[in-house]
Amino acid sequence: MGVKKSFSLKNYNTLGLDITAKYFIESSSIDEILGILSQDQYKKERLFIMGGGSNLLFKGDFHGLIIKPGFKDIYIVDDSPNYVYIKCGAGVEWDVFVEYCVDRGWGGIENLSYIPGTVGASPVQNIGAYGTEVKESIALVDYIDIEELSCKSITSEMMNFGYRDSIFKNNLKGRTLITHVTFKLSKFPKFNLSYHDVISKIEDKNENLSLYLVRDIITTIRKNKLPDPSEIGNVGSFFKNPIVDTKIALDIQRENPSLRFFDLENGYSKVPAAWLIDQCGFKGIREGNVGVHKNQALVLVAYSGATWQEVVALSQKIKRSVKNRFNIDIEPEVNIVE
Ligand code: EPU
């Protein structure tokens, strides 16, 4: 396709914001990407690597070069009696990959069904849902080192994974263009049914436990709770669940018995940001062209015509309100591109 100028990102960010990139290219050729990155014309530009745009908030037009990795190949790199190592291109839709693995009976990522975004973004965010994080299934990441203009690989142990966090958001931030991710999946899946919603729906179904069943149930739960970005702009959870001293969580619970929090067993607890926001009365509200989803208070929604300023203003209002009422700081989960 070549590098496009003044490219509209309206269809490339799930908030549907009308943002323009000075330069944009989607490419599945390492040589082409290295060629572009070594040209003087682009070397001086700000650079941003984007995945599916499902976890991005652009604060205005992007005055630089955006590269969207388009690698779509999927192949087995190693096959043993118990495990399969499968390499997947960064540009593959995450849920297409999950389905591909579930169809073949490979377990490990079924709880991450129906998460929007691309495979290349999955290690960056360490995407997680229903008691599973992708770090448990990632073996290796191949990337282009943007500073050295060379191809490198990094193993899972080196990725410093945390809650929605990894080396790609810290030490390697801005330095990597992920081309492929290798997953280690099990041929004898161990199901993670720790999440109450999931186990109760499985019991209701009264069917034999299988990867298909888990995928089906999780997809249904997510479809019911989370708005479909093709119908209404959103980036999934807008905020992270704050981690606070367990004493603080207990104090809040004493006053508000409906609070259920997750004890991390190190003196700290994860408190659902959705609950905090809900208690502050934001669930289902609409202000101008933005609002908070009616079924999940953690999800901000952008109606047709919404601007980034409206999204930012509402998120700041929510943050202030939670701080005033509970004295807890909630931080964005969405990646903000200034
Ligand atoms: N709750 C409310 N009001 C609401 C929604 C939820 O009070 O409007 C309370 C409920 O009591 C519930 C608690 O908040 O017990 C937690 O809610 P939920 O189980 O829906 O999960 P979450 O903590 O809000 C996290 C992830 C989601 C992931 C779900 C399921 C984060 C920031 N979000 O949400 O991930 O799908 O767990 O595992 O960790 C995403 O990252 O974009 C995302 C959607």
mmCIF file of C-alpha atoms and ligand atoms in Angstrom:
data_model
loop_
_atom_site.group_PDB
_atom_site.id
_atom_site.type_symbol
_atom_site.label_atom_id
_atom_site.label_comp_id
_atom_site.label_asym_id
_atom_site.label_seq_id
_atom_site.Cartn_x
_atom_site.Cartn_y
_atom_site.Cartn_z
ATOM 1 C CA MET A 1 0.000 0.000 0.000
ATOM 2 C CA GLY A 2 2.926 2.373 0.633
ATOM 3 C CA VAL A 3 2.922 5.171 3.180
ATOM 4 C CA LYS A 4 -0.328 7.180 3.132
ATOM 5 C CA LYS A 5 -0.465 10.873 4.003
ATOM 6 C CA SER A 6 -3.114 12.605 6.149
ATOM 7 C CA PHE A 7 -4.725 9.265 6.856
ATOM 8 C CA SER A 8 -8.020 9.167 8.759
ATOM 9 C CA LEU A 9 -7.937 6.827 11.765
ATOM 10 C CA LYS A 10 -11.701 6.932 12.254
ATOM 11 C CA ASN A 11 -12.021 3.254 11.320
ATOM 12 C CA TYR A 12 -8.794 2.342 13.107
ATOM 13 C CA ASN A 13 -9.735 3.279 16.682
ATOM 14 C CA THR A 14 -12.723 1.647 18.336
ATOM 15 C CA LEU A 15 -13.771 4.908 19.996
ATOM 16 C CA GLY A 16 -14.452 6.006 16.405
ATOM 17 C CA LEU A 17 -12.757 9.376 16.956
ATOM 18 C CA ASP A 18 -12.074 11.396 13.845
ATOM 19 C CA ILE A 19 -8.284 11.613 14.149
ATOM 20 C CA THR A 20 -5.738 11.981 11.357
ATOM 21 C CA ALA A 21 -2.218 10.579 11.147
ATOM 22 C CA LYS A 22 0.368 12.561 9.190
ATOM 23 C CA TYR A 23 1.769 9.286 7.790
ATOM 24 C CA PHE A 24 0.302 5.780 8.031
ATOM 25 C CA ILE A 25 1.252 2.384 6.718
ATOM 26 C CA GLU A 26 0.009 -1.141 7.295
ATOM 27 C CA SER A 27 2.689 -3.595 6.293
ATOM 28 C CA SER A 28 3.443 -7.298 6.567
ATOM 29 C CA SER A 29 6.961 -7.046 5.205
ATOM 30 C CA ILE A 30 9.873 -6.730 7.615
ATOM 31 C CA ASP A 31 12.052 -5.404 4.777
ATOM 32 C CA GLU A 32 9.499 -2.751 3.889
ATOM 33 C CA ILE A 33 9.207 -1.625 7.520
ATOM 34 C CA LEU A 34 12.999 -1.524 7.967
ATOM 35 C CA GLY A 35 13.241 0.429 4.699
ATOM 36 C CA ILE A 36 10.767 3.049 5.896
ATOM 37 C CA LEU A 37 12.348 3.364 9.325
ATOM 38 C CA SER A 38 15.756 3.998 7.766
ATOM 39 C CA GLN A 39 14.594 6.808 5.457
ATOM 40 C CA ASP A 40 15.592 10.322 6.576
ATOM 41 C CA GLN A 41 12.096 11.590 5.774
ATOM 42 C CA TYR A 42 10.583 9.344 8.456
ATOM 43 C CA LYS A 43 13.501 9.174 10.909
ATOM 44 C CA LYS A 44 12.689 12.641 12.187
ATOM 45 C CA GLU A 45 8.999 11.855 12.680
ATOM 46 C CA ARG A 46 7.371 10.694 15.908
ATOM 47 C CA LEU A 47 6.588 7.015 15.589
ATOM 48 C CA PHE A 48 3.687 5.003 16.899
ATOM 49 C CA ILE A 49 2.993 1.293 16.412
ATOM 50 C CA MET A 50 -0.669 0.428 16.512
ATOM 51 C CA GLY A 51 -2.590 -2.823 16.854
ATOM 52 C CA GLY A 52 -6.350 -3.063 16.553
ATOM 53 C CA GLY A 53 -6.911 0.412 18.020
ATOM 54 C CA SER A 54 -9.244 -1.117 20.603
ATOM 55 C CA ASN A 55 -7.330 0.224 23.584
ATOM 56 C CA LEU A 56 -6.200 3.615 22.321
ATOM 57 C CA LEU A 57 -7.253 7.165 23.026
ATOM 58 C CA PHE A 58 -5.684 9.694 20.678
ATOM 59 C CA LYS A 59 -5.543 13.160 22.179
ATOM 60 C CA GLY A 60 -5.748 14.929 18.854
ATOM 61 C CA ASP A 61 -4.243 14.316 15.423
ATOM 62 C CA PHE A 62 -1.030 12.326 15.332
ATOM 63 C CA HIS A 63 1.781 14.410 13.831
ATOM 64 C CA GLY A 64 4.077 11.572 12.895
ATOM 65 C CA LEU A 65 4.275 8.095 11.382
ATOM 66 C CA ILE A 66 1.966 5.248 12.429
ATOM 67 C CA ILE A 67 2.885 1.699 11.475
ATOM 68 C CA LYS A 68 0.302 -1.047 11.804
ATOM 69 C CA PRO A 69 1.928 -4.482 11.586
ATOM 70 C CA GLY A 70 -0.060 -6.606 9.143
ATOM 71 C CA PHE A 71 1.643 -9.999 9.671
ATOM 72 C CA LYS A 72 -1.112 -12.636 9.411
ATOM 73 C CA ASP A 73 0.757 -15.964 9.257
ATOM 74 C CA ILE A 74 0.078 -18.725 11.793
ATOM 75 C CA TYR A 75 2.220 -21.853 12.013
ATOM 76 C CA ILE A 76 3.363 -24.565 14.411
ATOM 77 C CA VAL A 77 7.003 -24.213 15.443
ATOM 78 C CA ASP A 78 7.177 -27.212 17.779
ATOM 79 C CA ASP A 79 4.877 -30.072 18.613
ATOM 80 C CA SER A 80 5.323 -32.374 21.598
ATOM 81 C CA PRO A 81 2.967 -34.961 23.127
ATOM 82 C CA ASN A 82 1.634 -32.436 25.669
ATOM 83 C CA TYR A 83 2.178 -29.005 24.152
ATOM 84 C CA VAL A 84 2.122 -27.162 20.889
ATOM 85 C CA TYR A 85 4.210 -24.073 20.204
ATOM 86 C CA ILE A 86 2.394 -21.912 17.718
ATOM 87 C CA LYS A 87 3.656 -18.714 16.139
ATOM 88 C CA CYS A 88 1.130 -16.099 15.135
ATOM 89 C CA GLY A 89 1.505 -12.854 13.185
ATOM 90 C CA ALA A 90 0.959 -9.643 15.155
ATOM 91 C CA GLY A 91 -1.753 -8.470 12.747
ATOM 92 C CA VAL A 92 -4.099 -11.428 13.321
ATOM 93 C CA GLU A 93 -7.303 -10.480 15.160
ATOM 94 C CA TRP A 94 -6.961 -11.799 18.705
ATOM 95 C CA ASP A 95 -10.302 -13.587 18.752
ATOM 96 C CA VAL A 96 -9.663 -15.220 15.363
ATOM 97 C CA PHE A 97 -6.536 -16.709 16.914
ATOM 98 C CA VAL A 98 -8.402 -17.883 20.034
ATOM 99 C CA GLU A 99 -10.992 -19.607 17.841
ATOM 100 C CA TYR A 100 -8.239 -21.204 15.732
ATOM 101 C CA CYS A 101 -6.698 -22.723 18.876
ATOM 102 C CA VAL A 102 -9.985 -23.801 20.460
ATOM 103 C CA ASP A 103 -10.964 -25.522 17.173
ATOM 104 C CA ARG A 104 -7.776 -27.570 17.371
ATOM 105 C CA GLY A 105 -8.195 -28.492 21.036
ATOM 106 C CA TRP A 106 -5.287 -26.384 22.290
ATOM 107 C CA GLY A 107 -5.944 -24.885 25.714
ATOM 108 C CA GLY A 108 -4.653 -21.843 27.572
ATOM 109 C CA ILE A 109 -6.301 -18.804 26.007
ATOM 110 C CA GLU A 110 -9.975 -19.862 25.867
ATOM 111 C CA ASN A 111 -10.833 -17.590 28.835
ATOM 112 C CA LEU A 112 -9.563 -14.685 26.734
ATOM 113 C CA SER A 113 -12.264 -15.231 24.110
ATOM 114 C CA TYR A 114 -13.922 -12.241 22.468
ATOM 115 C CA ILE A 115 -11.361 -9.664 23.603
ATOM 116 C CA PRO A 116 -10.970 -7.091 20.837
ATOM 117 C CA GLY A 117 -7.556 -6.194 19.426
ATOM 118 C CA THR A 118 -4.682 -7.928 17.691
ATOM 119 C CA VAL A 119 -2.291 -10.710 18.658
ATOM 120 C CA GLY A 120 0.626 -8.251 18.597
ATOM 121 C CA ALA A 121 -0.966 -6.115 21.316
ATOM 122 C CA SER A 122 -1.706 -9.061 23.614
ATOM 123 C CA PRO A 123 1.733 -9.237 25.315
ATOM 124 C CA VAL A 124 2.032 -5.443 25.552
ATOM 125 C CA GLN A 125 -1.089 -5.196 27.697
ATOM 126 C CA ASN A 126 -0.800 -8.692 29.152
ATOM 127 C CA ILE A 127 -4.501 -8.966 28.359
ATOM 128 C CA GLY A 128 -6.524 -10.747 31.000
ATOM 129 C CA ALA A 129 -10.040 -11.907 31.797
ATOM 130 C CA TYR A 130 -11.841 -14.486 33.930
ATOM 131 C CA GLY A 131 -8.818 -15.464 36.004
ATOM 132 C CA THR A 132 -6.439 -15.905 33.064
ATOM 133 C CA GLU A 133 -3.681 -13.661 31.758
ATOM 134 C CA VAL A 134 -2.016 -14.119 28.400
ATOM 135 C CA LYS A 135 1.445 -14.203 30.049
ATOM 136 C CA GLU A 136 0.677 -17.798 31.119
ATOM 137 C CA SER A 137 0.625 -18.887 27.457
ATOM 138 C CA ILE A 138 3.277 -16.693 25.831
ATOM 139 C CA ALA A 139 6.651 -18.296 25.113
ATOM 140 C CA LEU A 140 8.412 -15.803 22.838
ATOM 141 C CA VAL A 141 7.942 -12.491 21.062
ATOM 142 C CA ASP A 142 9.718 -11.537 17.810
ATOM 143 C CA TYR A 143 10.139 -7.838 17.205
ATOM 144 C CA ILE A 144 11.956 -5.205 15.218
ATOM 145 C CA ASP A 145 14.232 -3.112 17.417
ATOM 146 C CA ILE A 146 13.335 0.321 16.130
ATOM 147 C CA GLU A 147 16.530 2.003 17.357
ATOM 148 C CA GLU A 148 18.934 -0.604 16.044
ATOM 149 C CA LEU A 149 16.813 -1.506 12.998
ATOM 150 C CA SER A 150 17.341 -5.217 13.597
ATOM 151 C CA CYS A 151 15.134 -8.259 14.302
ATOM 152 C CA LYS A 152 15.193 -9.659 17.829
ATOM 153 C CA SER A 153 13.373 -12.168 20.039
ATOM 154 C CA ILE A 154 12.604 -12.042 23.727
ATOM 155 C CA THR A 155 11.469 -14.914 25.936
ATOM 156 C CA SER A 156 8.537 -14.742 28.291
ATOM 157 C CA GLU A 157 10.686 -14.680 31.476
ATOM 158 C CA MET A 158 12.273 -11.430 30.294
ATOM 159 C CA MET A 159 8.968 -9.656 29.653
ATOM 160 C CA ASN A 160 8.349 -8.491 33.275
ATOM 161 C CA PHE A 161 4.640 -9.153 33.038
ATOM 162 C CA GLY A 162 2.296 -7.497 35.536
ATOM 163 C CA TYR A 163 -1.376 -6.563 35.697
ATOM 164 C CA ARG A 164 -1.978 -5.051 32.225
ATOM 165 C CA ASP A 165 1.739 -4.389 32.099
ATOM 166 C CA SER A 166 4.942 -5.670 30.462
ATOM 167 C CA ILE A 167 8.438 -4.640 29.420
ATOM 168 C CA PHE A 168 6.907 -3.303 26.195
ATOM 169 C CA LYS A 169 5.186 -0.545 28.212
ATOM 170 C CA ASN A 170 8.332 0.194 30.234
ATOM 171 C CA ASN A 171 12.003 -0.476 29.330
ATOM 172 C CA LEU A 172 11.205 -1.270 25.701
ATOM 173 C CA LYS A 173 8.507 1.373 25.279
ATOM 174 C CA GLY A 174 8.722 2.975 21.853
ATOM 175 C CA ARG A 175 11.559 0.642 20.837
ATOM 176 C CA THR A 176 9.692 -2.389 19.558
ATOM 177 C CA LEU A 177 7.519 -3.321 16.655
ATOM 178 C CA ILE A 178 6.177 -6.764 17.467
ATOM 179 C CA THR A 179 5.959 -8.958 14.371
ATOM 180 C CA HIS A 180 5.056 -12.375 15.853
ATOM 181 C CA VAL A 181 4.080 -13.952 19.147
ATOM 182 C CA THR A 182 4.763 -17.620 19.963
ATOM 183 C CA PHE A 183 2.324 -19.306 22.341
ATOM 184 C CA LYS A 184 2.761 -22.522 24.303
ATOM 185 C CA LEU A 185 -0.628 -24.210 24.467
ATOM 186 C CA SER A 186 -1.677 -27.423 26.112
ATOM 187 C CA LYS A 187 -3.096 -30.453 24.325
ATOM 188 C CA PHE A 188 -4.615 -31.482 27.668
ATOM 189 C CA PRO A 189 -6.250 -28.251 28.796
ATOM 190 C CA LYS A 190 -6.568 -27.436 32.467
ATOM 191 C CA PHE A 191 -9.638 -25.287 32.806
ATOM 192 C CA ASN A 192 -9.560 -22.108 34.884
ATOM 193 C CA LEU A 193 -13.057 -21.748 36.262
ATOM 194 C CA SER A 194 -12.156 -19.581 39.243
ATOM 195 C CA TYR A 195 -14.519 -16.850 38.148
ATOM 196 C CA HIS A 196 -17.954 -17.098 39.709
ATOM 197 C CA ASP A 197 -19.869 -15.919 36.618
ATOM 198 C CA VAL A 198 -18.226 -18.592 34.484
ATOM 199 C CA ILE A 199 -18.662 -21.545 36.837
ATOM 200 C CA SER A 200 -22.322 -20.799 37.505
ATOM 201 C CA LYS A 201 -23.126 -20.620 33.775
ATOM 202 C CA ILE A 202 -21.252 -23.875 33.160
ATOM 203 C CA GLU A 203 -23.291 -25.596 35.855
ATOM 204 C CA ASP A 204 -26.503 -24.252 34.257
ATOM 205 C CA LYS A 205 -25.554 -25.717 30.866
ATOM 206 C CA ASN A 206 -25.078 -29.235 32.237
ATOM 207 C CA GLU A 207 -22.789 -30.176 29.322
ATOM 208 C CA ASN A 208 -19.391 -31.873 29.285
ATOM 209 C CA LEU A 209 -16.651 -29.384 29.984
ATOM 210 C CA SER A 210 -14.767 -28.492 26.805
ATOM 211 C CA LEU A 211 -12.794 -25.612 25.310
ATOM 212 C CA TYR A 212 -15.808 -24.903 23.094
ATOM 213 C CA LEU A 213 -18.134 -24.667 26.068
ATOM 214 C CA VAL A 214 -15.841 -22.298 27.979
ATOM 215 C CA ARG A 215 -15.356 -20.128 24.886
ATOM 216 C CA ASP A 216 -19.090 -20.088 24.245
ATOM 217 C CA ILE A 217 -19.950 -19.085 27.820
ATOM 218 C CA ILE A 218 -17.315 -16.368 28.032
ATOM 219 C CA THR A 219 -18.304 -14.959 24.667
ATOM 220 C CA THR A 220 -21.934 -14.793 25.828
ATOM 221 C CA ILE A 221 -20.997 -13.103 29.132
ATOM 222 C CA ARG A 222 -18.883 -10.494 27.328
ATOM 223 C CA LYS A 223 -21.524 -9.838 24.664
ATOM 224 C CA ASN A 224 -24.097 -9.193 27.385
ATOM 225 C CA LYS A 225 -21.889 -6.921 29.479
ATOM 226 C CA LEU A 226 -19.690 -5.064 27.026
ATOM 227 C CA PRO A 227 -20.785 -2.902 24.123
ATOM 228 C CA ASP A 228 -19.783 -4.027 20.616
ATOM 229 C CA PRO A 229 -17.364 -1.395 19.223
ATOM 230 C CA SER A 230 -18.920 -1.828 15.774
ATOM 231 C CA GLU A 231 -22.179 -0.504 17.263
ATOM 232 C CA ILE A 232 -20.936 1.982 19.843
ATOM 233 C CA GLY A 233 -17.459 3.405 20.330
ATOM 234 C CA ASN A 234 -15.560 2.103 23.369
ATOM 235 C CA VAL A 235 -12.189 0.741 24.478
ATOM 236 C CA GLY A 236 -13.367 -1.915 26.946
ATOM 237 C CA SER A 237 -12.273 -1.089 30.494
ATOM 238 C CA PHE A 238 -11.286 2.565 30.529
ATOM 239 C CA PHE A 239 -9.657 2.377 33.987
ATOM 240 C CA LYS A 240 -7.565 -0.255 35.757
ATOM 241 C CA ASN A 241 -8.818 -1.813 38.953
ATOM 242 C CA PRO A 242 -6.890 0.064 41.670
ATOM 243 C CA ILE A 243 -4.687 -1.868 44.073
ATOM 244 C CA VAL A 244 -5.046 -0.517 47.604
ATOM 245 C CA ASP A 245 -4.034 -1.443 51.142
ATOM 246 C CA THR A 246 -6.476 -4.166 52.267
ATOM 247 C CA LYS A 247 -7.282 -2.084 55.368
ATOM 248 C CA ILE A 248 -8.649 0.650 53.094
ATOM 249 C CA ALA A 249 -10.773 -1.867 51.157
ATOM 250 C CA LEU A 250 -12.128 -3.263 54.444
ATOM 251 C CA ASP A 251 -12.965 0.240 55.711
ATOM 252 C CA ILE A 252 -14.928 0.962 52.540
ATOM 253 C CA GLN A 253 -16.669 -2.409 52.763
ATOM 254 C CA ARG A 254 -17.745 -1.731 56.350
ATOM 255 C CA GLU A 255 -19.611 1.342 55.123
ATOM 256 C CA ASN A 256 -20.693 -0.278 51.832
ATOM 257 C CA PRO A 257 -21.356 -4.016 52.267
ATOM 258 C CA SER A 258 -21.978 -4.503 48.515
ATOM 259 C CA LEU A 259 -18.241 -4.100 47.786
ATOM 260 C CA ARG A 260 -16.536 -7.346 46.753
ATOM 261 C CA PHE A 261 -12.788 -7.041 46.402
ATOM 262 C CA PHE A 262 -9.954 -9.389 45.505
ATOM 263 C CA ASP A 263 -7.326 -10.043 48.193
ATOM 264 C CA LEU A 264 -3.845 -10.224 46.605
ATOM 265 C CA GLU A 265 -2.479 -11.827 49.798
ATOM 266 C CA ASN A 266 0.390 -9.350 50.199
ATOM 267 C CA GLY A 267 -1.489 -6.857 52.323
ATOM 268 C CA TYR A 268 -3.016 -5.309 49.222
ATOM 269 C CA SER A 269 -6.313 -5.824 47.427
ATOM 270 C CA LYS A 270 -7.696 -5.121 43.980
ATOM 271 C CA VAL A 271 -10.892 -3.096 44.183
ATOM 272 C CA PRO A 272 -13.244 -3.111 41.167
ATOM 273 C CA ALA A 273 -13.095 0.329 39.556
ATOM 274 C CA ALA A 274 -16.522 -0.501 38.079
ATOM 275 C CA TRP A 275 -17.980 -0.664 41.579
ATOM 276 C CA LEU A 276 -16.370 2.646 42.627
ATOM 277 C CA ILE A 277 -17.645 4.392 39.488
ATOM 278 C CA ASP A 278 -21.066 2.830 39.817
ATOM 279 C CA GLN A 279 -21.337 4.036 43.440
ATOM 280 C CA CYS A 280 -20.529 7.553 42.262
ATOM 281 C CA GLY A 281 -23.640 7.408 40.078
ATOM 282 C CA PHE A 282 -22.044 7.363 36.623
ATOM 283 C CA LYS A 283 -23.411 4.073 35.263
ATOM 284 C CA GLY A 284 -25.564 4.656 32.195
ATOM 285 C CA ILE A 285 -25.140 8.452 32.146
ATOM 286 C CA ARG A 286 -24.688 10.459 28.958
ATOM 287 C CA GLU A 287 -23.035 13.868 28.629
ATOM 288 C CA GLY A 288 -23.026 15.284 25.104
ATOM 289 C CA ASN A 289 -21.650 12.612 22.816
ATOM 290 C CA VAL A 290 -20.006 10.495 25.505
ATOM 291 C CA GLY A 291 -21.216 8.415 28.418
ATOM 292 C CA VAL A 292 -20.787 5.392 30.656
ATOM 293 C CA HIS A 293 -22.119 2.032 29.516
ATOM 294 C CA LYS A 294 -25.400 0.954 31.082
ATOM 295 C CA ASN A 295 -24.215 -2.582 31.861
ATOM 296 C CA GLN A 296 -20.618 -1.955 32.937
ATOM 297 C CA ALA A 297 -19.503 1.211 34.695
ATOM 298 C CA LEU A 298 -15.867 0.642 33.726
ATOM 299 C CA VAL A 299 -16.610 1.213 30.066
ATOM 300 C CA LEU A 300 -16.837 4.729 28.659
ATOM 301 C CA VAL A 301 -18.782 4.996 25.429
ATOM 302 C CA ALA A 302 -18.423 7.434 22.545
ATOM 303 C CA TYR A 303 -21.511 8.159 20.489
ATOM 304 C CA SER A 304 -21.377 9.399 16.914
ATOM 305 C CA GLY A 305 -19.629 12.777 16.723
ATOM 306 C CA ALA A 306 -17.757 12.384 20.035
ATOM 307 C CA THR A 307 -14.457 14.226 20.360
ATOM 308 C CA TRP A 308 -11.358 13.225 22.290
ATOM 309 C CA GLN A 309 -11.849 16.281 24.505
ATOM 310 C CA GLU A 310 -15.261 14.997 25.586
ATOM 311 C CA VAL A 311 -13.841 11.565 26.404
ATOM 312 C CA VAL A 312 -10.988 13.085 28.416
ATOM 313 C CA ALA A 313 -13.321 15.505 30.253
ATOM 314 C CA LEU A 314 -15.685 12.704 31.304
ATOM 315 C CA SER A 315 -12.828 10.440 32.404
ATOM 316 C CA GLN A 316 -11.359 13.248 34.527
ATOM 317 C CA LYS A 317 -14.733 13.947 36.080
ATOM 318 C CA ILE A 318 -15.105 10.266 37.010
ATOM 319 C CA LYS A 319 -11.575 10.137 38.415
ATOM 320 C CA ARG A 320 -12.208 13.244 40.567
ATOM 321 C CA SER A 321 -15.509 11.903 41.790
ATOM 322 C CA VAL A 322 -13.998 8.551 42.877
ATOM 323 C CA LYS A 323 -11.143 10.394 44.591
ATOM 324 C CA ASN A 324 -13.545 12.696 46.483
ATOM 325 C CA ARG A 325 -15.849 9.932 47.611
ATOM 326 C CA PHE A 326 -13.389 7.086 48.356
ATOM 327 C CA ASN A 327 -9.961 8.791 48.384
ATOM 328 C CA ILE A 328 -8.762 6.266 45.769
ATOM 329 C CA ASP A 329 -6.904 7.201 42.580
ATOM 330 C CA ILE A 330 -8.044 5.319 39.524
ATOM 331 C CA GLU A 331 -5.700 5.267 36.531
ATOM 332 C CA PRO A 332 -6.529 4.739 32.865
ATOM 333 C CA GLU A 333 -6.223 1.241 31.461
ATOM 334 C CA VAL A 334 -6.518 2.642 27.944
ATOM 335 C CA ASN A 335 -3.273 3.737 26.264
ATOM 336 C CA ILE A 336 -3.320 7.472 25.802
ATOM 337 C CA VAL A 337 -1.478 8.821 22.769
ATOM 338 C CA GLU A 338 -0.696 12.506 23.226
HETATM 339 N N1 EPU B 1 -19.457 -3.939 39.220
HETATM 340 C C1 EPU B 1 -20.236 -2.885 39.601
HETATM 341 N N2 EPU B 1 -20.839 -2.125 38.633
HETATM 342 C C2 EPU B 1 -20.685 -2.406 37.307
HETATM 343 C C3 EPU B 1 -19.925 -3.511 36.913
HETATM 344 C C4 EPU B 1 -19.295 -4.260 37.893
HETATM 345 O O1 EPU B 1 -20.395 -2.614 40.782
HETATM 346 O O2 EPU B 1 -21.251 -1.655 36.505
HETATM 347 C C5 EPU B 1 -18.747 -4.722 40.240
HETATM 348 C C6 EPU B 1 -19.346 -6.091 40.370
HETATM 349 O O3 EPU B 1 -19.746 -6.242 41.682
HETATM 350 C C7 EPU B 1 -18.216 -7.049 40.066
HETATM 351 C C8 EPU B 1 -16.969 -6.180 40.053
HETATM 352 O O4 EPU B 1 -17.386 -4.845 39.863
HETATM 353 O O5 EPU B 1 -18.077 -7.987 41.081
HETATM 354 C C9 EPU B 1 -16.010 -6.604 38.965
HETATM 355 O O6 EPU B 1 -16.646 -6.476 37.718
HETATM 356 P P1 EPU B 1 -16.363 -7.502 36.529
HETATM 357 O O7 EPU B 1 -16.346 -8.857 37.065
HETATM 358 O O8 EPU B 1 -17.284 -7.181 35.412
HETATM 359 O O9 EPU B 1 -14.880 -7.234 36.079
HETATM 360 P P2 EPU B 1 -14.008 -5.911 36.082
HETATM 361 O O10 EPU B 1 -13.082 -5.962 37.240
HETATM 362 O O11 EPU B 1 -14.900 -4.736 35.955
HETATM 363 C C10 EPU B 1 -12.042 -6.957 34.702
HETATM 364 C C11 EPU B 1 -11.214 -6.563 33.500
HETATM 365 C C12 EPU B 1 -12.006 -6.833 32.222
HETATM 366 C C13 EPU B 1 -12.336 -8.323 32.186
HETATM 367 C C14 EPU B 1 -13.171 -8.672 33.439
HETATM 368 C C15 EPU B 1 -13.488 -10.141 33.528
HETATM 369 C C16 EPU B 1 -9.781 -4.733 34.199
HETATM 370 C C17 EPU B 1 -9.524 -3.267 34.141
HETATM 371 N N3 EPU B 1 -10.873 -5.162 33.552
HETATM 372 O O12 EPU B 1 -13.166 -6.100 34.720
HETATM 373 O O13 EPU B 1 -11.151 -6.540 31.128
HETATM 374 O O14 EPU B 1 -13.075 -8.646 31.021
HETATM 375 O O15 EPU B 1 -12.413 -8.317 34.613
HETATM 376 O O16 EPU B 1 -12.387 -10.855 33.944
HETATM 377 O O17 EPU B 1 -8.993 -5.468 34.801
HETATM 378 C C18 EPU B 1 -10.544 -4.828 29.559
HETATM 379 O O18 EPU B 1 -9.417 -4.860 30.063
HETATM 380 O O19 EPU B 1 -10.834 -4.033 28.623
HETATM 381 C C19 EPU B 1 -11.589 -5.680 30.115
HETATM 382 C C20 EPU B 1 -12.846 -5.610 29.673
#
